[in-house]
Amino acid sequence: MGAEKNGNDRKGSQNGEMKNKRKRRKVVVSRVQKLYKTCKLVFANCRPGVVPSMENVERVKAVLDKMTLADVGLRRNMPYFKSTVSSDRPPKITYLHLHECNKFSMGIFCLPPKAVIPLHNHPGMTVFSKLLFGKMHIKSYDWAVNLLPESTPNANNFDNDAGDGNTGPRLAKLKVNSKFRAPCKTSILYPADGGNMHCFTAKTACAVLDVLGPPYCDPEGRHCQYYYDFPFADLSVDGLSVPEEQQSEYAWLIEREKLPEDLTVAGALYGGPKLE
């Protein structure tokens, strides 16, 4: 009886230890879940045009910098990254919706080679873009408010037939005009700095995870506006002078009245780790 009792005591002790180990076992949180929780905290008290503190910007960036294709359940051989159009039109882009509320949104753009997201703006937003894989060219601008705050008066020698926008050209300063290859750091733009108007061109198949705070919202005036860009030398304005060696740093932007006809974005279901 004593031996049997000792054996039962040992079994009970072992069972207790196993239960305690299960309790102590650390719950693994996916990186995409960590990104969601971080964004929820960072954008909780933000309003359009209000940039999170630099500490909070770094919090979001730190999570994004570590994210990979596998963290969102994507693979390079998925059909999203293959071009199915054999014409002069850029191939279709696929958008995977992760989350959207009135404070922020999370989503992934999947681009086949040669796909283009035309030049567009992000009014009142702070935007984080993480290239998950592939190679992409990014061209971005900010308004040149110090040189020319108003739409161009007395514009001469400019062929406006190329544009279908309903406003005059505005001067913008080139912020970025470079190729990026993953893995690379997260790109960040702000309401008035960092290249708020940008264009993405896929040099290879690639995927970009975007966080927008706040997201686009037409009723609240956050409309996605597309632009044409023209070289600085195409327009002359009385009283405006930029040294010739600096003119490549500037361009004239004209609003596009309609959505770009060569842009096709199709939604698809996100199949990565679930958000709770």
Coordinates of C-alpha atoms in Angstrom, one line a residue:
M1 CA 0.0 0.0 0.0
G2 CA 2.8 2.4 0.9
A3 CA 4.6 1.8 -2.5
E4 CA 1.3 2.2 -4.3
K5 CA 0.7 5.5 -2.5
N6 CA 4.2 6.8 -3.2
G7 CA 3.7 5.9 -6.9
N8 CA 0.4 7.8 -7.0
D9 CA 2.0 10.8 -5.3
R10 CA 4.8 10.8 -7.9
K11 CA 2.2 10.7 -10.7
G12 CA 0.2 13.5 -9.1
S13 CA 3.3 15.5 -8.8
Q14 CA 4.2 15.0 -12.4
N15 CA 0.7 15.9 -13.6
G16 CA 0.9 19.0 -11.5
E17 CA 4.2 20.0 -13.0
M18 CA 2.9 19.4 -16.6
K19 CA -0.1 21.6 -15.8
N20 CA 2.1 24.3 -14.5
K21 CA 4.3 24.1 -17.6
R22 CA 1.3 24.6 -19.8
K23 CA 0.2 27.6 -17.8
R24 CA 3.7 29.1 -18.0
R25 CA 4.0 28.3 -21.8
K26 CA 4.2 31.7 -23.6
V27 CA 1.4 32.5 -26.0
V28 CA 3.0 33.2 -29.4
V29 CA 1.6 36.4 -30.9
S30 CA 1.9 36.7 -34.7
R31 CA 3.8 39.7 -36.0
V32 CA 0.7 40.9 -37.9
Q33 CA -1.3 40.7 -34.7
K34 CA 1.5 42.7 -32.9
L35 CA 1.3 45.3 -35.8
Y36 CA -2.5 45.6 -35.3
K37 CA -2.2 46.1 -31.6
T38 CA 0.6 48.6 -32.0
C39 CA -1.3 50.6 -34.6
K40 CA -4.5 50.6 -32.4
L41 CA -2.5 52.1 -29.6
V42 CA -0.5 54.6 -31.7
F43 CA -3.4 56.0 -33.7
A44 CA -6.0 55.9 -30.8
N45 CA -5.9 59.7 -30.2
C46 CA -4.7 60.9 -33.6
R47 CA -6.7 63.1 -36.0
P48 CA -6.3 63.9 -39.7
G49 CA -3.2 66.0 -40.1
V50 CA -1.9 65.1 -36.7
V51 CA 1.3 63.1 -36.8
P52 CA 2.0 60.6 -34.0
S53 CA 4.9 61.3 -31.7
M54 CA 8.3 60.2 -33.0
E55 CA 8.3 57.6 -30.3
N56 CA 5.1 56.1 -31.6
V57 CA 6.2 56.4 -35.2
E58 CA 9.2 54.3 -34.2
R59 CA 7.0 51.8 -32.5
V60 CA 5.1 51.0 -35.7
K61 CA 8.3 51.1 -37.8
A62 CA 10.1 48.7 -35.4
V63 CA 7.3 46.1 -36.0
L64 CA 7.1 46.6 -39.7
D65 CA 10.9 46.4 -40.2
K66 CA 10.9 42.8 -39.0
M67 CA 8.0 41.6 -41.1
T68 CA 8.4 39.2 -43.9
L69 CA 6.3 37.7 -46.6
A70 CA 5.7 34.6 -44.5
D71 CA 4.3 36.7 -41.6
V72 CA 1.3 37.6 -43.7
G73 CA 0.8 34.2 -45.3
L74 CA 2.1 35.0 -48.8
R75 CA 4.5 33.1 -51.1
R76 CA 6.4 34.3 -54.1
N77 CA 4.8 31.8 -56.4
M78 CA 1.2 32.9 -55.8
P79 CA -0.8 34.0 -58.8
Y80 CA -1.1 37.6 -57.5
F81 CA 2.6 38.1 -58.6
K82 CA 2.2 36.8 -62.1
S83 CA 1.3 39.0 -65.0
T84 CA -1.6 37.7 -67.1
V85 CA -1.9 40.6 -69.5
S86 CA 0.3 40.6 -72.7
S87 CA -0.3 44.2 -73.8
D88 CA 1.0 47.7 -73.3
R89 CA -1.3 48.1 -70.2
P90 CA 0.3 47.6 -66.8
P91 CA -0.7 44.4 -65.2
K92 CA -3.5 44.0 -62.6
I93 CA -2.6 44.7 -58.9
T94 CA -4.2 42.7 -56.1
Y95 CA -5.1 44.3 -52.8
L96 CA -5.4 42.2 -49.6
H97 CA -7.5 43.9 -46.9
L98 CA -6.3 43.2 -43.4
H99 CA -8.1 45.9 -41.3
E100 CA -9.8 49.3 -41.5
C101 CA -11.4 51.5 -38.9
N102 CA -11.8 55.3 -38.7
K103 CA -8.3 55.5 -37.1
F104 CA -6.1 53.4 -39.4
S105 CA -6.1 50.8 -42.1
M106 CA -3.8 47.9 -42.9
G107 CA -3.5 46.2 -46.3
I108 CA -1.1 44.6 -48.8
F109 CA -0.6 45.5 -52.5
C110 CA 0.6 42.6 -54.6
L111 CA 2.3 43.7 -57.8
P112 CA 3.4 41.6 -60.7
P113 CA 6.5 42.8 -62.7
K114 CA 5.9 46.2 -64.4
A115 CA 2.8 47.0 -62.4
V116 CA 2.4 50.7 -61.6
I117 CA 0.5 52.5 -58.8
P118 CA 0.3 56.0 -60.4
L119 CA 1.3 59.2 -58.6
H120 CA -1.2 59.9 -55.8
N121 CA -1.5 61.7 -52.5
H122 CA -2.3 60.9 -48.9
P123 CA -4.2 64.0 -47.4
G124 CA -3.7 64.5 -43.7
M125 CA -2.2 61.0 -43.3
T126 CA 0.9 59.3 -41.9
V127 CA 1.7 56.3 -44.0
F128 CA 4.1 53.4 -43.4
S129 CA 5.1 51.3 -46.4
K130 CA 7.0 48.1 -46.0
L131 CA 8.4 46.3 -49.0
L132 CA 8.0 42.6 -48.1
F133 CA 9.9 41.2 -51.1
G134 CA 11.0 42.1 -54.6
K135 CA 12.4 45.3 -56.2
M136 CA 10.5 48.5 -56.6
H137 CA 11.1 52.0 -57.9
I138 CA 9.5 54.8 -55.7
K139 CA 9.2 58.4 -56.9
S140 CA 7.7 60.9 -54.4
Y141 CA 7.1 64.6 -54.0
D142 CA 6.1 67.2 -51.4
W143 CA 4.5 70.5 -52.3
A144 CA 7.2 73.3 -52.7
V145 CA 5.3 75.6 -50.4
N146 CA 8.2 77.9 -49.8
L147 CA 8.8 78.6 -53.5
L148 CA 5.2 78.8 -54.8
P149 CA 2.4 78.4 -52.3
E150 CA -0.4 79.2 -54.8
S151 CA -1.4 77.5 -58.1
T152 CA 0.8 78.9 -60.8
P153 CA -0.2 82.5 -61.8
N154 CA 0.8 83.8 -65.3
A155 CA 1.9 80.4 -66.5
N156 CA 3.5 80.5 -69.9
N157 CA 4.7 77.9 -72.5
F158 CA 2.9 75.0 -70.9
D159 CA 0.9 72.5 -72.9
N160 CA -2.1 71.7 -70.7
D161 CA -3.6 69.4 -73.3
A162 CA -1.7 66.5 -71.8
G163 CA -3.7 66.7 -68.5
D164 CA -7.3 66.3 -67.8
G165 CA -7.3 67.8 -64.3
N166 CA -9.5 70.7 -63.2
T167 CA -6.9 72.8 -61.4
G168 CA -3.7 74.5 -62.6
P169 CA -0.2 73.1 -62.1
R170 CA 1.4 73.2 -58.7
L171 CA 5.1 73.1 -58.0
A172 CA 6.4 70.1 -56.1
K173 CA 9.8 69.2 -54.8
L174 CA 11.2 65.7 -55.5
K175 CA 11.7 63.8 -52.3
V176 CA 12.6 60.3 -53.5
N177 CA 13.5 58.9 -56.9
S178 CA 15.2 55.5 -56.1
K179 CA 15.0 51.8 -56.4
F180 CA 14.4 49.7 -53.3
R181 CA 15.1 46.0 -52.9
A182 CA 13.8 43.9 -50.0
P183 CA 14.8 43.5 -47.3
C184 CA 14.9 47.2 -46.6
K185 CA 13.7 49.6 -43.9
T186 CA 10.1 50.8 -43.8
S187 CA 9.3 54.0 -45.7
I188 CA 7.3 56.7 -43.9
L189 CA 5.5 59.7 -45.3
Y190 CA 3.7 62.5 -43.4
P191 CA 0.9 65.0 -44.2
A192 CA 3.4 67.7 -45.4
D193 CA 6.7 65.9 -45.6
G194 CA 8.4 62.6 -46.5
G195 CA 7.0 62.4 -50.0
N196 CA 3.3 62.6 -49.4
M197 CA 2.6 62.1 -53.2
H198 CA 4.2 58.9 -54.5
C199 CA 4.3 56.5 -57.4
F200 CA 5.2 52.8 -57.2
T201 CA 6.7 50.9 -60.1
A202 CA 7.4 47.1 -59.7
K203 CA 10.7 46.2 -61.2
T204 CA 10.1 42.6 -60.2
A205 CA 7.2 40.9 -58.6
C206 CA 6.8 42.5 -55.2
A207 CA 4.5 43.1 -52.2
V208 CA 4.0 46.2 -50.1
L209 CA 2.3 46.2 -46.7
D210 CA 0.7 49.6 -46.1
V211 CA -0.5 51.2 -42.8
L212 CA -2.5 54.4 -43.2
G213 CA -3.4 56.6 -40.3
P214 CA -6.1 57.7 -40.8
P215 CA -7.4 55.9 -43.9
Y216 CA -8.9 57.5 -47.0
C217 CA -12.5 58.8 -46.5
D218 CA -14.3 60.8 -49.1
P219 CA -17.0 62.2 -46.8
E220 CA -14.2 63.6 -44.5
G221 CA -12.3 65.1 -47.4
R222 CA -9.5 62.5 -47.6
H223 CA -9.9 61.6 -51.3
C224 CA -7.2 59.8 -53.2
Q225 CA -6.1 62.3 -55.8
Y226 CA -4.0 61.2 -58.8
Y227 CA -1.6 63.4 -60.6
Y228 CA 0.4 63.9 -63.8
D229 CA 4.0 65.2 -63.3
F230 CA 5.9 67.4 -65.7
P231 CA 9.5 68.6 -65.7
F232 CA 10.2 72.0 -64.2
A233 CA 11.4 73.4 -67.5
D234 CA 8.0 72.8 -69.1
L235 CA 6.5 75.8 -67.4
S236 CA 7.7 79.4 -66.9
V237 CA 6.3 81.6 -64.2
D238 CA 7.0 85.3 -63.7
G239 CA 9.0 85.9 -60.6
L240 CA 10.0 82.3 -60.0
S241 CA 13.6 81.4 -60.4
V242 CA 15.4 78.1 -59.7
P243 CA 19.1 77.5 -60.5
E244 CA 19.5 75.3 -63.5
E245 CA 21.4 72.7 -61.6
Q246 CA 18.5 72.3 -59.1
Q247 CA 15.7 72.2 -61.6
S248 CA 15.7 68.4 -61.7
E249 CA 14.6 68.5 -58.1
Y250 CA 11.3 70.1 -59.0
A251 CA 8.3 69.2 -61.1
W252 CA 4.8 70.5 -61.9
L253 CA 1.9 68.4 -60.8
I254 CA -1.6 68.5 -62.4
E255 CA -4.6 66.8 -60.9
R256 CA -6.1 64.0 -62.9
E257 CA -9.9 64.5 -63.0
K258 CA -10.6 60.8 -63.5
L259 CA -9.1 57.6 -62.2
P260 CA -6.1 56.4 -64.3
E261 CA -7.5 54.2 -67.0
D262 CA -4.5 51.9 -67.0
L263 CA -4.9 51.2 -63.2
T264 CA -6.6 48.0 -62.3
V265 CA -6.8 46.9 -58.6
A266 CA -8.7 43.8 -57.6
G267 CA -9.5 42.8 -54.0
A268 CA -8.7 39.4 -52.7
L269 CA -9.2 37.6 -49.4
Y270 CA -6.3 37.8 -46.9
G271 CA -5.2 34.3 -45.9
G272 CA -2.5 35.0 -43.4
P273 CA -2.6 34.8 -39.6
K274 CA -5.9 36.0 -38.2
L275 CA -6.3 39.4 -36.4
E276 CA -8.1 39.4 -33.1

